[in-house]
PDB file of C-alpha atoms and ligand atoms in Angstrom:
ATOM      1  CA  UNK A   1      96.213 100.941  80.814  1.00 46.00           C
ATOM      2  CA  UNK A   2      92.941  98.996  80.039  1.00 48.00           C
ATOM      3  CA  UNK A   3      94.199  96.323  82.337  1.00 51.00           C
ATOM      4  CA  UNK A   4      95.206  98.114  85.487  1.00 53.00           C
ATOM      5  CA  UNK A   5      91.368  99.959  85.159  1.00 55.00           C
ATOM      6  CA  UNK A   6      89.762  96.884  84.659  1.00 57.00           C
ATOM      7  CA  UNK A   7      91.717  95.214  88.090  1.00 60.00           C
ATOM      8  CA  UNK A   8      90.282  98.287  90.113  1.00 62.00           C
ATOM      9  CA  UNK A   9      86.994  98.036  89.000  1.00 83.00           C
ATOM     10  CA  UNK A  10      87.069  94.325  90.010  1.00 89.00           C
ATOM     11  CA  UNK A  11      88.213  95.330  93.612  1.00 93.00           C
ATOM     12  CA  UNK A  12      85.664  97.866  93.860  1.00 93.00           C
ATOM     13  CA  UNK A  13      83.417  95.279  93.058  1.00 94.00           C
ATOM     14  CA  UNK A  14      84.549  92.831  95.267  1.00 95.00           C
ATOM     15  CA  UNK A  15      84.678  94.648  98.080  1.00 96.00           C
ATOM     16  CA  UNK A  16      81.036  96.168  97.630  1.00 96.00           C
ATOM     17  CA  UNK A  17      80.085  92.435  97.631  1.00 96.00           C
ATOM     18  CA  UNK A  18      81.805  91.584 100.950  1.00 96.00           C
ATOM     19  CA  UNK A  19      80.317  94.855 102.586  1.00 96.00           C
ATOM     20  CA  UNK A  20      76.630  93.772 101.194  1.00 95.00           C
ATOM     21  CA  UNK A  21      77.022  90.272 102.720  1.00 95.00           C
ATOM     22  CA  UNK A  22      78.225  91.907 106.083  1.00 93.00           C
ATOM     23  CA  UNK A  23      74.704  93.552 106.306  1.00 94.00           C
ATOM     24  CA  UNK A  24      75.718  96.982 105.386  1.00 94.00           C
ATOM     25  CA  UNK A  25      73.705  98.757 103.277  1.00 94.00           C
ATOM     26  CA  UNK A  26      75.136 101.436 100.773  1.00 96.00           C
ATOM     27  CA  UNK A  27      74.935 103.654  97.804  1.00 95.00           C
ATOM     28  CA  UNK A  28      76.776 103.141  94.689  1.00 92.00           C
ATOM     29  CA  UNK A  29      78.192 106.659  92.956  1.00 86.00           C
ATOM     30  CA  UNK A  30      75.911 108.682  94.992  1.00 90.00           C
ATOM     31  CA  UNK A  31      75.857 112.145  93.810  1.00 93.00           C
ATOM     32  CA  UNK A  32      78.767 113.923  95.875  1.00 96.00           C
ATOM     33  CA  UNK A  33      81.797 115.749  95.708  1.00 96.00           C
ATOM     34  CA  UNK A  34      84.337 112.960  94.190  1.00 95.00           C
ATOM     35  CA  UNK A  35      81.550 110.963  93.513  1.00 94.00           C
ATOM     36  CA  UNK A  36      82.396 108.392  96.422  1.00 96.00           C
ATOM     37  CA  UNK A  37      82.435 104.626  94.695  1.00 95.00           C
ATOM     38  CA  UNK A  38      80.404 103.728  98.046  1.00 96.00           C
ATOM     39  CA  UNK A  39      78.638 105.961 100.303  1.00 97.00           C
ATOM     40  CA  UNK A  40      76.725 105.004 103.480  1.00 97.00           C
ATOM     41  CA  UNK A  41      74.024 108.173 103.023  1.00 96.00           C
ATOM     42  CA  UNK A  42      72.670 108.202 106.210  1.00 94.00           C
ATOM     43  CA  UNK A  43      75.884 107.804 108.497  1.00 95.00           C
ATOM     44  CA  UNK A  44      77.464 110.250 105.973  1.00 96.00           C
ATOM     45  CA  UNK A  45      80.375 107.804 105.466  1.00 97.00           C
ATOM     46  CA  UNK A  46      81.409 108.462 101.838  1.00 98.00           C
ATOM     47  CA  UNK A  47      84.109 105.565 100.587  1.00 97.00           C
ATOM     48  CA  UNK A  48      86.528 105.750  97.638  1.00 96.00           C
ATOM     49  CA  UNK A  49      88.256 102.681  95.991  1.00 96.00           C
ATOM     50  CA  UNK A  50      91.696 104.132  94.919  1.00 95.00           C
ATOM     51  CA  UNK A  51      93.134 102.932  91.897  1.00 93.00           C
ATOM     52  CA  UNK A  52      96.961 102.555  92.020  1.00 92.00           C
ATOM     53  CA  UNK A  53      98.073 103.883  89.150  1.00 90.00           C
ATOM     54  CA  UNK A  54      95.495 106.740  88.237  1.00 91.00           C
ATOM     55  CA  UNK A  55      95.643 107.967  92.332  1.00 93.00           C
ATOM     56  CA  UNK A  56      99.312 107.664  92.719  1.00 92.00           C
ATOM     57  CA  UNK A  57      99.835 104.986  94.918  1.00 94.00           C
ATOM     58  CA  UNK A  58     103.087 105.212  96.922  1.00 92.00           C
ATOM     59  CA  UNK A  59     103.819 101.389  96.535  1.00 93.00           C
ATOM     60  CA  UNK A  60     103.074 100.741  93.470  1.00 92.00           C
ATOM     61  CA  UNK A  61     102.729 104.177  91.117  1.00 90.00           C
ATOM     62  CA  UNK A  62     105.588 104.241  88.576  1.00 87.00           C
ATOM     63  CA  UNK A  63     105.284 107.195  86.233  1.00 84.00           C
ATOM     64  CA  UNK A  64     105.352 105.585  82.512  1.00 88.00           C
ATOM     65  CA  UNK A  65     108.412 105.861  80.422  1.00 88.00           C
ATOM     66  CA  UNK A  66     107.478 107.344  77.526  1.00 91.00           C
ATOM     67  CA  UNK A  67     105.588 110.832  78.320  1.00 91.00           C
ATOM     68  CA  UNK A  68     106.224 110.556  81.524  1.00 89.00           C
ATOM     69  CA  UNK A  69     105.965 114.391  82.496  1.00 91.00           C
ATOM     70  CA  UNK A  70     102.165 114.194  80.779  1.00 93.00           C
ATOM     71  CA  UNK A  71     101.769 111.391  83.377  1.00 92.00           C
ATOM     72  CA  UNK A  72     103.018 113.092  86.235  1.00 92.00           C
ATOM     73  CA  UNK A  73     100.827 116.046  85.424  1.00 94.00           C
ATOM     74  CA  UNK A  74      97.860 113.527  84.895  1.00 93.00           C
ATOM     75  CA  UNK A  75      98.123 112.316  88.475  1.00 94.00           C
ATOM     76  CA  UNK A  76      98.487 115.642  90.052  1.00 95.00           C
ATOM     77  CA  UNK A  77      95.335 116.391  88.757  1.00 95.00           C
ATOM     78  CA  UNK A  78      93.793 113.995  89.967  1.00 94.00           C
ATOM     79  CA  UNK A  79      95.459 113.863  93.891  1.00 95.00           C
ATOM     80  CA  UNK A  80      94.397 117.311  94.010  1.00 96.00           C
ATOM     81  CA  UNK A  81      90.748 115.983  92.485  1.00 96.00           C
ATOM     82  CA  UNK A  82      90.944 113.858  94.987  1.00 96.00           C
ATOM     83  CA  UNK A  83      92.001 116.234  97.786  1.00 97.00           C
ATOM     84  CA  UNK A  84      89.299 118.645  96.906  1.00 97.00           C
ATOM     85  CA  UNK A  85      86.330 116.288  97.429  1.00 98.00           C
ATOM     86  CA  UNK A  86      87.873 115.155 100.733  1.00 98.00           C
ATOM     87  CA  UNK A  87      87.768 118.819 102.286  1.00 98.00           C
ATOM     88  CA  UNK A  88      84.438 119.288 100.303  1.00 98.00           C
ATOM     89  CA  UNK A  89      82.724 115.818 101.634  1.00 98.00           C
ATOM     90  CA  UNK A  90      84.310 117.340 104.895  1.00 97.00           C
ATOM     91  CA  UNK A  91      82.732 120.574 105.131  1.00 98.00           C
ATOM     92  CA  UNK A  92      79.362 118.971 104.252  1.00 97.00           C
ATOM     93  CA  UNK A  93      79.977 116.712 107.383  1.00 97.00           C
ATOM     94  CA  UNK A  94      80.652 113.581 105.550  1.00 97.00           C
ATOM     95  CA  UNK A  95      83.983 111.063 106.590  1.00 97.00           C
ATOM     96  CA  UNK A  96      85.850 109.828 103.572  1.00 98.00           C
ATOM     97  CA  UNK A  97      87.261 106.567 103.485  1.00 98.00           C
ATOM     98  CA  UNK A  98      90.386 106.009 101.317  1.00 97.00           C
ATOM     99  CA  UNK A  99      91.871 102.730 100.445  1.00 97.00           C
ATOM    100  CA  UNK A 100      93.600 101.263  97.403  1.00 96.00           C
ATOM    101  CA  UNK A 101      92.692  99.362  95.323  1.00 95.00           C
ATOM    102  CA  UNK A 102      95.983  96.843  96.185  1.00 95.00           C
ATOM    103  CA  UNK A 103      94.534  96.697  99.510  1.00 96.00           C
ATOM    104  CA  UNK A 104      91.463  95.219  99.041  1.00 96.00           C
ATOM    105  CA  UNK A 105      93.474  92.706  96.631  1.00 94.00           C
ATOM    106  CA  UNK A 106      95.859  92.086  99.792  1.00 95.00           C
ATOM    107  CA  UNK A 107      93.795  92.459 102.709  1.00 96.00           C
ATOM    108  CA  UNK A 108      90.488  93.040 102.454  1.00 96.00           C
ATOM    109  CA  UNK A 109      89.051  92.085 106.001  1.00 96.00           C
ATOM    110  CA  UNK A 110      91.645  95.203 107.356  1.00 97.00           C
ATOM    111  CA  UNK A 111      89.683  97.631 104.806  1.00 97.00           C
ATOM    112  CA  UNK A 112      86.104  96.486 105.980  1.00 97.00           C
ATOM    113  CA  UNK A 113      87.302  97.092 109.198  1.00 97.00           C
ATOM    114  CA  UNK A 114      88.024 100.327 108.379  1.00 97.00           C
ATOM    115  CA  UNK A 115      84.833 101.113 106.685  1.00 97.00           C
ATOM    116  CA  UNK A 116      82.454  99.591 109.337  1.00 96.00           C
ATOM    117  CA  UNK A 117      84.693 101.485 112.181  1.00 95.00           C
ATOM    118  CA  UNK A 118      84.138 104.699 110.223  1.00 96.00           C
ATOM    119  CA  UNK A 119      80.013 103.518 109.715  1.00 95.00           C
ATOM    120  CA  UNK A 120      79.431 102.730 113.430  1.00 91.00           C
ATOM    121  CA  UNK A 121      81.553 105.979 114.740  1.00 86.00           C
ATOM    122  CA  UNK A 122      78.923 108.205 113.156  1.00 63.00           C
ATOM    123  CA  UNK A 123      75.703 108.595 114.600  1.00 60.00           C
ATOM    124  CA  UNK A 124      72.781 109.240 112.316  1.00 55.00           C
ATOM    125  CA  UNK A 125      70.496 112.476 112.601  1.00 51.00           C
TER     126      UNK A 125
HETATM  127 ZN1   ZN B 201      98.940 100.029  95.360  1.00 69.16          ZN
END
């Protein structure tokens, strides 16, 4: 389990990296709902770095063999986490940015062009 933590940290880390050398300027763990991995304060973009295994991702989320219905509760937990601080970045007037963590590994120019559609859509006020 240390492993597959470690390997999202590394693409949250990468991407933040790609974003800073694109010009854009962020927050890291900014104190919000969910506590976004990235959040662009004053466009009130907030962006979260999905793990695949502790967010349930549908490609690649395999519940574990042994325990597997402490697993399965595990990860409803935290998609409804998850869920929560979505409609509660929401309601504050925030957009939230999903992507997993496979997809920075696999495509990372498609996520930044996610995240700087989602920065340049809002208009700051
Ligand atoms: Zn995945």
């Amino acid at each position: 389990m240390a492993r597959v933590r470690s390997k999202d940290t590394d693409s949250e880390i990468r991407l933040r990296k790609v974003l800073w050398q694109k010009g854009l300027r962020y927050r890291v763990r900014f104190k919000l709902p969910g506590t976004p991995d990235i959040a662009f304060v004053k466009k009130r973009v907030a962006v979260f770095v999905d793990g695949c295994f502790w967010h349930g991702c549908p490609v690649h989320y395999r519940a574990p063999m042994s325990n597997a219905e402490f697993w399965t509760e595990k990860l409803r937990i935290n998609v409804n986490r998850d869920r929560l601080a979505d409609s509660r970045l929401n309601e504050m007037g925030w957009a939230v940015v999903r992507v997993w963590a496979h997809e920075v590994n696999d495509d990372i120019s498609q996520v930044i062009q996610r995240i700087t559609k989602a920065v340049t859509a809002t208009t700051d006020n």
